Amino acid sequence: MKRILAGLSVAVLVLAACRQETHFISDVAYREMVQQDFAEKQALLSEAPEDLFAVFGEQMSLEEREALQFLFAYAPFIDLTEYGGEALLKDVRHALKVREEMPWGRQVPEGIFRHFVLPVRGHNETIDSARRVFYGELRERVLRCATMEEAALEVNHWCHEKAIYRPTDARTCAPLTMLKTAYGRCGEESVFTLAALRSVGIPARQVYTPRWAHCDDNHAWIEVWTDGEWKYLGACEPEPRLNIAWFTAPVRRGVYMEARVFGKYLGNEEVTAVNANQTLVNVTGLYTDVKKVNVRVTGPDGKPVPGAIVEYRVYNYGEYYPAVVLKADENGESSLTVGLGDLLVWAGDGERFGFRELEVAAMDSVIVVLHSPEAGAGIFACHIVPPTEKEYQAQSGEEERAENDRRFMYEDSLRNAYIATFMTEEDVARKSAGWGMKKAQQAQLWERVRASRGNYREIIAFLEQVKATGKYTAADGMELLSCLTEKDLQDARAEVLMEHWELTAPFRERGGLYWDYVVNPRISNELIVAYRAPVQRFLAENGIGSPDQLIEAVSRIRVADEANTINVVTPPTGVLRSGLTDTRSREVFFVAACRTMGVPARLNPMDGKPEYHDGEAWQAVRFTKAGQTLPKGKLSIVNKGTAVKDPAYYTHFTVSRIENGKSRVIDLGRNAAVDMGGGMAWSGIFRQPVELEAGRYLLTTGNRKSDGSVLSDLAFFDIREGKQTVVGMDIRDAYEELKVLGRVDREISFVPEGGKEERLVALPADRYTALALIGVNQEPTNHLIRDMSALKEDFENRNIPLTFLFAGAEQLRQFDRKEFRPLPATLQLGYDREGQVARMLEQALTLKGMDNLPLLLVLNRKGEVVFLSRGYRIGLGNQILRFMDMKNS
């Protein structure tokens, strides 16, 4: 309390001295709300071991102080504990400077500037000083632009010079890390581009669809504010104009899109949530046809349930994902503007739950009746239909497109020139030979250095430091690097790695569990920091020497989930600095503290809950019930159907735990190397029964048809303590009658990869094959290529040739097979000489918008096309296989 009073006294003195200064927030009511939220954040952190608000003791203008208070009021804990007030103040001063410096600076309304230029954070990325770095490269370029829109396009060209799309894991790296790495997934591209735009005073916000309706996956992009309205662009994917992107077609099939806005936003848009960190804004109507639907929640007696939680769910990746979560009003009702596709509405009151399918195109409202958890029995069948596909016309002319393509190629060359400066295999061979490494060790080092991209200096510096101890060799240090993910190698600092190396010395010789769950610094998807020394001090100061003592101590750490709503983990050092955290970060802290003590610990790979190993078995932990063993049972799922021989988790089925009236998917088999994607096969997961906590569960299955619709079933079951539950799974057959959509020439010429002479596309005698037009370094094409790689064995077993063509020889030359896993041997790459194949398909099938790639068609030897897909769609590989298994006459 003394610290709070002291801070307020300083603020009063400064205000008194600066009465003639300009307020950052001119609206008195809004300013008072921000100051109240700032005071509450300060009170919440008043017991923090470190003074996280010390920066407010520095001299600053009234405008700077109010802007900084705004950032502090709504920042997640990690911004205050890891990034810090001094860095935030520098960013405030930069934003205010740019507003005066840029021609459009004072044209931006105060509220737009406050929410879409000032904040450093875009979503859940690690924040850094990127905007000040980016500004140095962008300032002169944008000052040459005549308008803000032209400047926004120019910034996106700069972003493409620096980075392109490539899938990565779920942790969103910092913009400067992406600058070093030269690639990122869409969520990383978007926060990278957002930082660049804001660095020169252009208002920008991240927009994303939590899940697509017509296929699996999600997507994120950027909107910029110009000429009084929001317009979109593909991050790091420049186009001749705004409101043009490869996702223009798929977004028209979306059911829900939202913008994340820092702080409490009072703009004239539909708000779906306001919390301690951000405002979620429904922007679906900017992209597709919409309607407002109403949900009424009642009990079995027909009476409304005020305050019920209503989840609007989209089928995606084998589950019904809660895209939007609302609270019912006093009449038990909620409403939402959505696209014209089917949803599953799930409602609960903390104990009871209920659900209904909502056919948005045909229905305006639906009633959901809540029942007790035990009431769900039998199988509930759904047929989920996404919004229909809509044609669209390209918004740019041929000359604009040609100029944009020319710039694209030049920007690719600049990025590739930078990548060429990375440490090479020959460099690694020389360095490792000097360290006395054997050939096998040299090969291992090269794999890690190659994965580290532009961060290779930190990796080499760490190994140099290990060697310099005199106790170990550089090859010894390689063992720690083997614990790290690809992204860890790209942003780990040498001093951080060295701390983990030095303080795990007593445990490294034990091997086994100790390497994976003691030495390994990676716990969840948090940023790896040097936490072991601070945690050692915490353990010593509190006399903690056993897991039971640690559970008791961690149980006393205050938890404020409502104040840390952004999906970003506060590292263990941040938890110690603040003395306050969220549930997930507390769990990560417990695991980190166990590992620091030398006790193997982890987050359970199935349910994500913390546990430690007592020498005989893993022991689950609940901090509110220290030492209590959680009741568990076993689950065995038997695949009784024939439609899908070996269903894949996150593609054909998922298992969810039901607690407090909600269902949440259990991670039984995710591919950890990427943020989202299909998981393990059923046969691999249930080779033996899986141990789960006792309770109520839900099995969701689905089989997607070629039009994007899904045949889905929901079945409830119980796991009982000490018992094995056997559940039958029968995935519905998504059989489709073959329909000829059109005919194309049977003699299709192309130039194959590595060749100069044209050859004909191979058409099988009595089966179907796939022909695709693809674009180099384009996200939709990359998804298709990765689909094909993942199903390599399946395609090769069928031994049917496939043909994928780039637009020209230069695009084929730019395609780098090393960026992908091996492709099926039956897949022939090549290019379409002078666009002759594209023109033939355009005329034969009366297509419009031929730039909407990939264009994939399934056809037979007669040239009959039975399947056509254009643009972004996940799961195309499985669709091709389905048609390949059909015979044609």
PDB file of N, CA and C in Angstrom, residues 5-73:
ATOM      1  N   LEU A   5       0.628   4.442  -2.637  1.00  0.00           N
ATOM      2  CA  LEU A   5       0.477   5.846  -2.238  1.00  0.00           C
ATOM      3  C   LEU A   5       1.624   6.696  -2.747  1.00  0.00           C
ATOM      4  N   ALA A   6       2.838   6.134  -2.691  1.00  0.00           N
ATOM      5  CA  ALA A   6       4.004   6.884  -3.187  1.00  0.00           C
ATOM      6  C   ALA A   6       3.871   7.150  -4.669  1.00  0.00           C
ATOM      7  N   GLY A   7       3.416   6.111  -5.413  1.00  0.00           N
ATOM      8  CA  GLY A   7       3.242   6.282  -6.852  1.00  0.00           C
ATOM      9  C   GLY A   7       2.201   7.324  -7.168  1.00  0.00           C
ATOM     10  N   LEU A   8       1.101   7.327  -6.405  1.00  0.00           N
ATOM     11  CA  LEU A   8       0.046   8.312  -6.641  1.00  0.00           C
ATOM     12  C   LEU A   8       0.526   9.721  -6.293  1.00  0.00           C
ATOM     13  N   SER A   9       1.360   9.831  -5.237  1.00  0.00           N
ATOM     14  CA  SER A   9       1.884  11.146  -4.866  1.00  0.00           C
ATOM     15  C   SER A   9       2.739  11.725  -5.965  1.00  0.00           C
ATOM     16  N   VAL A  10       3.603  10.877  -6.558  1.00  0.00           N
ATOM     17  CA  VAL A  10       4.434  11.332  -7.675  1.00  0.00           C
ATOM     18  C   VAL A  10       3.558  11.790  -8.818  1.00  0.00           C
ATOM     19  N   ALA A  11       2.500  10.996  -9.105  1.00  0.00           N
ATOM     20  CA  ALA A  11       1.605  11.337 -10.214  1.00  0.00           C
ATOM     21  C   ALA A  11       0.944  12.680  -9.979  1.00  0.00           C
ATOM     22  N   VAL A  12       0.516  12.935  -8.723  1.00  0.00           N
ATOM     23  CA  VAL A  12      -0.145  14.209  -8.418  1.00  0.00           C
ATOM     24  C   VAL A  12       0.810  15.369  -8.614  1.00  0.00           C
ATOM     25  N   LEU A  13       2.064  15.194  -8.155  1.00  0.00           N
ATOM     26  CA  LEU A  13       3.050  16.264  -8.312  1.00  0.00           C
ATOM     27  C   LEU A  13       3.310  16.570  -9.774  1.00  0.00           C
ATOM     28  N   VAL A  14       3.449  15.508 -10.576  1.00  0.00           N
ATOM     29  CA  VAL A  14       3.710  15.699 -11.998  1.00  0.00           C
ATOM     30  C   VAL A  14       2.532  16.386 -12.669  1.00  0.00           C
ATOM     31  N   LEU A  15       1.327  15.962 -12.319  1.00  0.00           N
ATOM     32  CA  LEU A  15       0.139  16.574 -12.915  1.00  0.00           C
ATOM     33  C   LEU A  15       0.055  18.054 -12.562  1.00  0.00           C
ATOM     34  N   ALA A  16       0.394  18.360 -11.327  1.00  0.00           N
ATOM     35  CA  ALA A  16       0.342  19.764 -10.912  1.00  0.00           C
ATOM     36  C   ALA A  16       1.331  20.607 -11.700  1.00  0.00           C
ATOM     37  N   ALA A  17       2.486  20.012 -11.993  1.00  0.00           N
ATOM     38  CA  ALA A  17       3.518  20.755 -12.721  1.00  0.00           C
ATOM     39  C   ALA A  17       3.235  20.844 -14.206  1.00  0.00           C
ATOM     40  N   CYS A  18       2.316  19.999 -14.674  1.00  0.00           N
ATOM     41  CA  CYS A  18       2.117  19.904 -16.127  1.00  0.00           C
ATOM     42  C   CYS A  18       0.694  20.234 -16.526  1.00  0.00           C
ATOM     43  N   ARG A  19       0.048  21.153 -15.777  1.00  0.00           N
ATOM     44  CA  ARG A  19      -1.369  21.427 -16.058  1.00  0.00           C
ATOM     45  C   ARG A  19      -1.591  21.966 -17.455  1.00  0.00           C
ATOM     46  N   GLN A  20      -0.600  22.562 -18.039  1.00  0.00           N
ATOM     47  CA  GLN A  20      -0.779  23.138 -19.376  1.00  0.00           C
ATOM     48  C   GLN A  20      -0.448  22.145 -20.480  1.00  0.00           C
ATOM     49  N   GLU A  21       0.010  20.940 -20.103  1.00  0.00           N
ATOM     50  CA  GLU A  21       0.377  19.963 -21.106  1.00  0.00           C
ATOM     51  C   GLU A  21      -0.849  19.311 -21.726  1.00  0.00           C
ATOM     52  N   THR A  22      -0.630  18.671 -22.866  1.00  0.00           N
ATOM     53  CA  THR A  22      -1.702  17.991 -23.581  1.00  0.00           C
ATOM     54  C   THR A  22      -1.926  16.608 -22.996  1.00  0.00           C
ATOM     55  N   HIS A  23      -3.202  16.270 -22.806  1.00  0.00           N
ATOM     56  CA  HIS A  23      -3.533  14.916 -22.376  1.00  0.00           C
ATOM     57  C   HIS A  23      -3.384  13.949 -23.531  1.00  0.00           C
ATOM     58  N   PHE A  24      -2.908  12.747 -23.243  1.00  0.00           N
ATOM     59  CA  PHE A  24      -2.898  11.692 -24.259  1.00  0.00           C
ATOM     60  C   PHE A  24      -4.321  11.214 -24.527  1.00  0.00           C
ATOM     61  N   ILE A  25      -5.129  11.190 -23.481  1.00  0.00           N
ATOM     62  CA  ILE A  25      -6.535  10.789 -23.601  1.00  0.00           C
ATOM     63  C   ILE A  25      -7.389  12.006 -23.292  1.00  0.00           C
ATOM     64  N   SER A  26      -8.008  12.579 -24.307  1.00  0.00           N
ATOM     65  CA  SER A  26      -8.785  13.808 -24.120  1.00  0.00           C
ATOM     66  C   SER A  26     -10.160  13.549 -23.530  1.00  0.00           C
ATOM     67  N   ASP A  27     -10.744  12.372 -23.791  1.00  0.00           N
ATOM     68  CA  ASP A  27     -12.066  12.027 -23.253  1.00  0.00           C
ATOM     69  C   ASP A  27     -11.930  11.789 -21.745  1.00  0.00           C
ATOM     70  N   VAL A  28     -12.549  12.644 -20.955  1.00  0.00           N
ATOM     71  CA  VAL A  28     -12.368  12.590 -19.503  1.00  0.00           C
ATOM     72  C   VAL A  28     -12.859  11.273 -18.925  1.00  0.00           C
ATOM     73  N   ALA A  29     -14.021  10.826 -19.347  1.00  0.00           N
ATOM     74  CA  ALA A  29     -14.585   9.591 -18.802  1.00  0.00           C
ATOM     75  C   ALA A  29     -13.691   8.388 -19.131  1.00  0.00           C
ATOM     76  N   TYR A  30     -13.204   8.340 -20.371  1.00  0.00           N
ATOM     77  CA  TYR A  30     -12.343   7.219 -20.751  1.00  0.00           C
ATOM     78  C   TYR A  30     -11.018   7.303 -19.999  1.00  0.00           C
ATOM     79  N   ARG A  31     -10.491   8.513 -19.845  1.00  0.00           N
ATOM     80  CA  ARG A  31      -9.226   8.673 -19.125  1.00  0.00           C
ATOM     81  C   ARG A  31      -9.377   8.202 -17.682  1.00  0.00           C
ATOM     82  N   GLU A  32     -10.482   8.527 -17.057  1.00  0.00           N
ATOM     83  CA  GLU A  32     -10.713   8.101 -15.674  1.00  0.00           C
ATOM     84  C   GLU A  32     -10.835   6.588 -15.583  1.00  0.00           C
ATOM     85  N   MET A  33     -11.453   5.954 -16.601  1.00  0.00           N
ATOM     86  CA  MET A  33     -11.559   4.492 -16.608  1.00  0.00           C
ATOM     87  C   MET A  33     -10.171   3.862 -16.708  1.00  0.00           C
ATOM     88  N   VAL A  34      -9.332   4.391 -17.592  1.00  0.00           N
ATOM     89  CA  VAL A  34      -7.977   3.852 -17.739  1.00  0.00           C
ATOM     90  C   VAL A  34      -7.194   4.029 -16.445  1.00  0.00           C
ATOM     91  N   GLN A  35      -7.300   5.194 -15.838  1.00  0.00           N
ATOM     92  CA  GLN A  35      -6.568   5.432 -14.599  1.00  0.00           C
ATOM     93  C   GLN A  35      -7.054   4.513 -13.481  1.00  0.00           C
ATOM     94  N   GLN A  36      -8.355   4.212 -13.473  1.00  0.00           N
ATOM     95  CA  GLN A  36      -8.885   3.277 -12.490  1.00  0.00           C
ATOM     96  C   GLN A  36      -8.339   1.868 -12.739  1.00  0.00           C
ATOM     97  N   ASP A  37      -8.314   1.457 -14.009  1.00  0.00           N
ATOM     98  CA  ASP A  37      -7.778   0.132 -14.345  1.00  0.00           C
ATOM     99  C   ASP A  37      -6.283   0.066 -14.039  1.00  0.00           C
ATOM    100  N   PHE A  38      -5.577   1.180 -14.263  1.00  0.00           N
ATOM    101  CA  PHE A  38      -4.153   1.232 -13.941  1.00  0.00           C
ATOM    102  C   PHE A  38      -3.954   1.086 -12.428  1.00  0.00           C
ATOM    103  N   ALA A  39      -4.760   1.782 -11.641  1.00  0.00           N
ATOM    104  CA  ALA A  39      -4.654   1.696 -10.184  1.00  0.00           C
ATOM    105  C   ALA A  39      -4.949   0.283  -9.691  1.00  0.00           C
ATOM    106  N   GLU A  40      -5.915  -0.376 -10.329  1.00  0.00           N
ATOM    107  CA  GLU A  40      -6.239  -1.752  -9.931  1.00  0.00           C
ATOM    108  C   GLU A  40      -5.104  -2.702 -10.276  1.00  0.00           C
ATOM    109  N   LYS A  41      -4.455  -2.501 -11.431  1.00  0.00           N
ATOM    110  CA  LYS A  41      -3.310  -3.336 -11.788  1.00  0.00           C
ATOM    111  C   LYS A  41      -2.177  -3.094 -10.785  1.00  0.00           C
ATOM    112  N   GLN A  42      -1.980  -1.840 -10.415  1.00  0.00           N
ATOM    113  CA  GLN A  42      -0.923  -1.512  -9.460  1.00  0.00           C
ATOM    114  C   GLN A  42      -1.213  -2.152  -8.097  1.00  0.00           C
ATOM    115  N   ALA A  43      -2.466  -2.120  -7.691  1.00  0.00           N
ATOM    116  CA  ALA A  43      -2.846  -2.740  -6.413  1.00  0.00           C
ATOM    117  C   ALA A  43      -2.674  -4.250  -6.473  1.00  0.00           C
ATOM    118  N   LEU A  44      -3.022  -4.835  -7.628  1.00  0.00           N
ATOM    119  CA  LEU A  44      -2.903  -6.282  -7.795  1.00  0.00           C
ATOM    120  C   LEU A  44      -1.460  -6.735  -7.647  1.00  0.00           C
ATOM    121  N   LEU A  45      -0.524  -5.879  -8.103  1.00  0.00           N
ATOM    122  CA  LEU A  45       0.888  -6.222  -8.064  1.00  0.00           C
ATOM    123  C   LEU A  45       1.636  -5.517  -6.936  1.00  0.00           C
ATOM    124  N   SER A  46       0.896  -5.014  -5.973  1.00  0.00           N
ATOM    125  CA  SER A  46       1.524  -4.240  -4.893  1.00  0.00           C
ATOM    126  C   SER A  46       2.422  -5.083  -4.007  1.00  0.00           C
ATOM    127  N   GLU A  47       2.195  -6.398  -3.968  1.00  0.00           N
ATOM    128  CA  GLU A  47       3.015  -7.272  -3.138  1.00  0.00           C
ATOM    129  C   GLU A  47       4.135  -7.940  -3.926  1.00  0.00           C
ATOM    130  N   ALA A  48       4.337  -7.504  -5.164  1.00  0.00           N
ATOM    131  CA  ALA A  48       5.384  -8.091  -5.990  1.00  0.00           C
ATOM    132  C   ALA A  48       6.755  -7.865  -5.354  1.00  0.00           C
ATOM    133  N   PRO A  49       7.610  -8.892  -5.366  1.00  0.00           N
ATOM    134  CA  PRO A  49       8.965  -8.730  -4.800  1.00  0.00           C
ATOM    135  C   PRO A  49       9.758  -7.626  -5.474  1.00  0.00           C
ATOM    136  N   GLU A  50       9.491  -7.359  -6.748  1.00  0.00           N
ATOM    137  CA  GLU A  50      10.164  -6.269  -7.457  1.00  0.00           C
ATOM    138  C   GLU A  50       9.141  -5.181  -7.773  1.00  0.00           C
ATOM    139  N   ASP A  51       9.589  -3.935  -7.772  1.00  0.00           N
ATOM    140  CA  ASP A  51       8.712  -2.816  -8.099  1.00  0.00           C
ATOM    141  C   ASP A  51       8.588  -2.721  -9.615  1.00  0.00           C
ATOM    142  N   LEU A  52       7.517  -3.263 -10.142  1.00  0.00           N
ATOM    143  CA  LEU A  52       7.319  -3.289 -11.587  1.00  0.00           C
ATOM    144  C   LEU A  52       6.867  -1.944 -12.126  1.00  0.00           C
ATOM    145  N   PHE A  53       6.558  -1.009 -11.244  1.00  0.00           N
ATOM    146  CA  PHE A  53       6.064   0.310 -11.655  1.00  0.00           C
ATOM    147  C   PHE A  53       7.093   1.408 -11.418  1.00  0.00           C
ATOM    148  N   ALA A  54       8.352   1.020 -11.194  1.00  0.00           N
ATOM    149  CA  ALA A  54       9.394   1.993 -10.854  1.00  0.00           C
ATOM    150  C   ALA A  54       9.583   3.049 -11.936  1.00  0.00           C
ATOM    151  N   VAL A  55       9.298   2.715 -13.187  1.00  0.00           N
ATOM    152  CA  VAL A  55       9.508   3.649 -14.293  1.00  0.00           C
ATOM    153  C   VAL A  55       8.706   4.928 -14.126  1.00  0.00           C
ATOM    154  N   PHE A  56       7.592   4.863 -13.396  1.00  0.00           N
ATOM    155  CA  PHE A  56       6.764   6.061 -13.231  1.00  0.00           C
ATOM    156  C   PHE A  56       7.408   7.089 -12.310  1.00  0.00           C
ATOM    157  N   GLY A  57       8.529   6.733 -11.685  1.00  0.00           N
ATOM    158  CA  GLY A  57       9.284   7.702 -10.916  1.00  0.00           C
ATOM    159  C   GLY A  57      10.187   8.572 -11.766  1.00  0.00           C
ATOM    160  N   GLU A  58      10.300   8.236 -13.055  1.00  0.00           N
ATOM    161  CA  GLU A  58      11.137   9.021 -13.957  1.00  0.00           C
ATOM    162  C   GLU A  58      10.379  10.254 -14.462  1.00  0.00           C
ATOM    163  N   GLN A  59      11.158  11.220 -14.940  1.00  0.00           N
ATOM    164  CA  GLN A  59      10.559  12.431 -15.495  1.00  0.00           C
ATOM    165  C   GLN A  59       9.993  12.129 -16.886  1.00  0.00           C
ATOM    166  N   MET A  60       8.753  12.507 -17.098  1.00  0.00           N
ATOM    167  CA  MET A  60       8.110  12.324 -18.400  1.00  0.00           C
ATOM    168  C   MET A  60       6.971  13.317 -18.527  1.00  0.00           C
ATOM    169  N   SER A  61       6.563  13.562 -19.756  1.00  0.00           N
ATOM    170  CA  SER A  61       5.462  14.498 -19.988  1.00  0.00           C
ATOM    171  C   SER A  61       4.143  13.857 -19.581  1.00  0.00           C
ATOM    172  N   LEU A  62       3.120  14.685 -19.447  1.00  0.00           N
ATOM    173  CA  LEU A  62       1.790  14.191 -19.105  1.00  0.00           C
ATOM    174  C   LEU A  62       1.300  13.221 -20.184  1.00  0.00           C
ATOM    175  N   GLU A  63       1.538  13.574 -21.434  1.00  0.00           N
ATOM    176  CA  GLU A  63       1.106  12.721 -22.539  1.00  0.00           C
ATOM    177  C   GLU A  63       1.796  11.357 -22.463  1.00  0.00           C
ATOM    178  N   GLU A  64       3.100  11.362 -22.200  1.00  0.00           N
ATOM    179  CA  GLU A  64       3.837  10.108 -22.079  1.00  0.00           C
ATOM    180  C   GLU A  64       3.341   9.292 -20.896  1.00  0.00           C
ATOM    181  N   ARG A  65       3.078   9.985 -19.768  1.00  0.00           N
ATOM    182  CA  ARG A  65       2.631   9.271 -18.576  1.00  0.00           C
ATOM    183  C   ARG A  65       1.286   8.587 -18.808  1.00  0.00           C
ATOM    184  N   GLU A  66       0.359   9.294 -19.423  1.00  0.00           N
ATOM    185  CA  GLU A  66      -0.962   8.703 -19.658  1.00  0.00           C
ATOM    186  C   GLU A  66      -0.885   7.566 -20.664  1.00  0.00           C
ATOM    187  N   ALA A  67      -0.040   7.718 -21.664  1.00  0.00           N
ATOM    188  CA  ALA A  67       0.125   6.636 -22.646  1.00  0.00           C
ATOM    189  C   ALA A  67       0.735   5.402 -21.987  1.00  0.00           C
ATOM    190  N   LEU A  68       1.718   5.615 -21.116  1.00  0.00           N
ATOM    191  CA  LEU A  68       2.354   4.500 -20.425  1.00  0.00           C
ATOM    192  C   LEU A  68       1.381   3.844 -19.447  1.00  0.00           C
ATOM    193  N   GLN A  69       0.580   4.649 -18.779  1.00  0.00           N
ATOM    194  CA  GLN A  69      -0.445   4.090 -17.889  1.00  0.00           C
ATOM    195  C   GLN A  69      -1.426   3.213 -18.671  1.00  0.00           C
ATOM    196  N   PHE A  70      -1.777   3.634 -19.870  1.00  0.00           N
ATOM    197  CA  PHE A  70      -2.668   2.850 -20.713  1.00  0.00           C
ATOM    198  C   PHE A  70      -2.052   1.483 -21.015  1.00  0.00           C
ATOM    199  N   LEU A  71      -0.772   1.456 -21.369  1.00  0.00           N
ATOM    200  CA  LEU A  71      -0.111   0.186 -21.662  1.00  0.00           C
ATOM    201  C   LEU A  71      -0.020  -0.691 -20.419  1.00  0.00           C
ATOM    202  N   PHE A  72       0.336  -0.107 -19.285  1.00  0.00           N
ATOM    203  CA  PHE A  72       0.439  -0.881 -18.050  1.00  0.00           C
ATOM    204  C   PHE A  72      -0.922  -1.423 -17.612  1.00  0.00           C
ATOM    205  N   ALA A  73      -1.956  -0.627 -17.788  1.00  0.00           N
ATOM    206  CA  ALA A  73      -3.288  -1.017 -17.313  1.00  0.00           C
ATOM    207  C   ALA A  73      -3.756  -2.317 -17.947  1.00  0.00           C
TER     208      ALA A  73
END
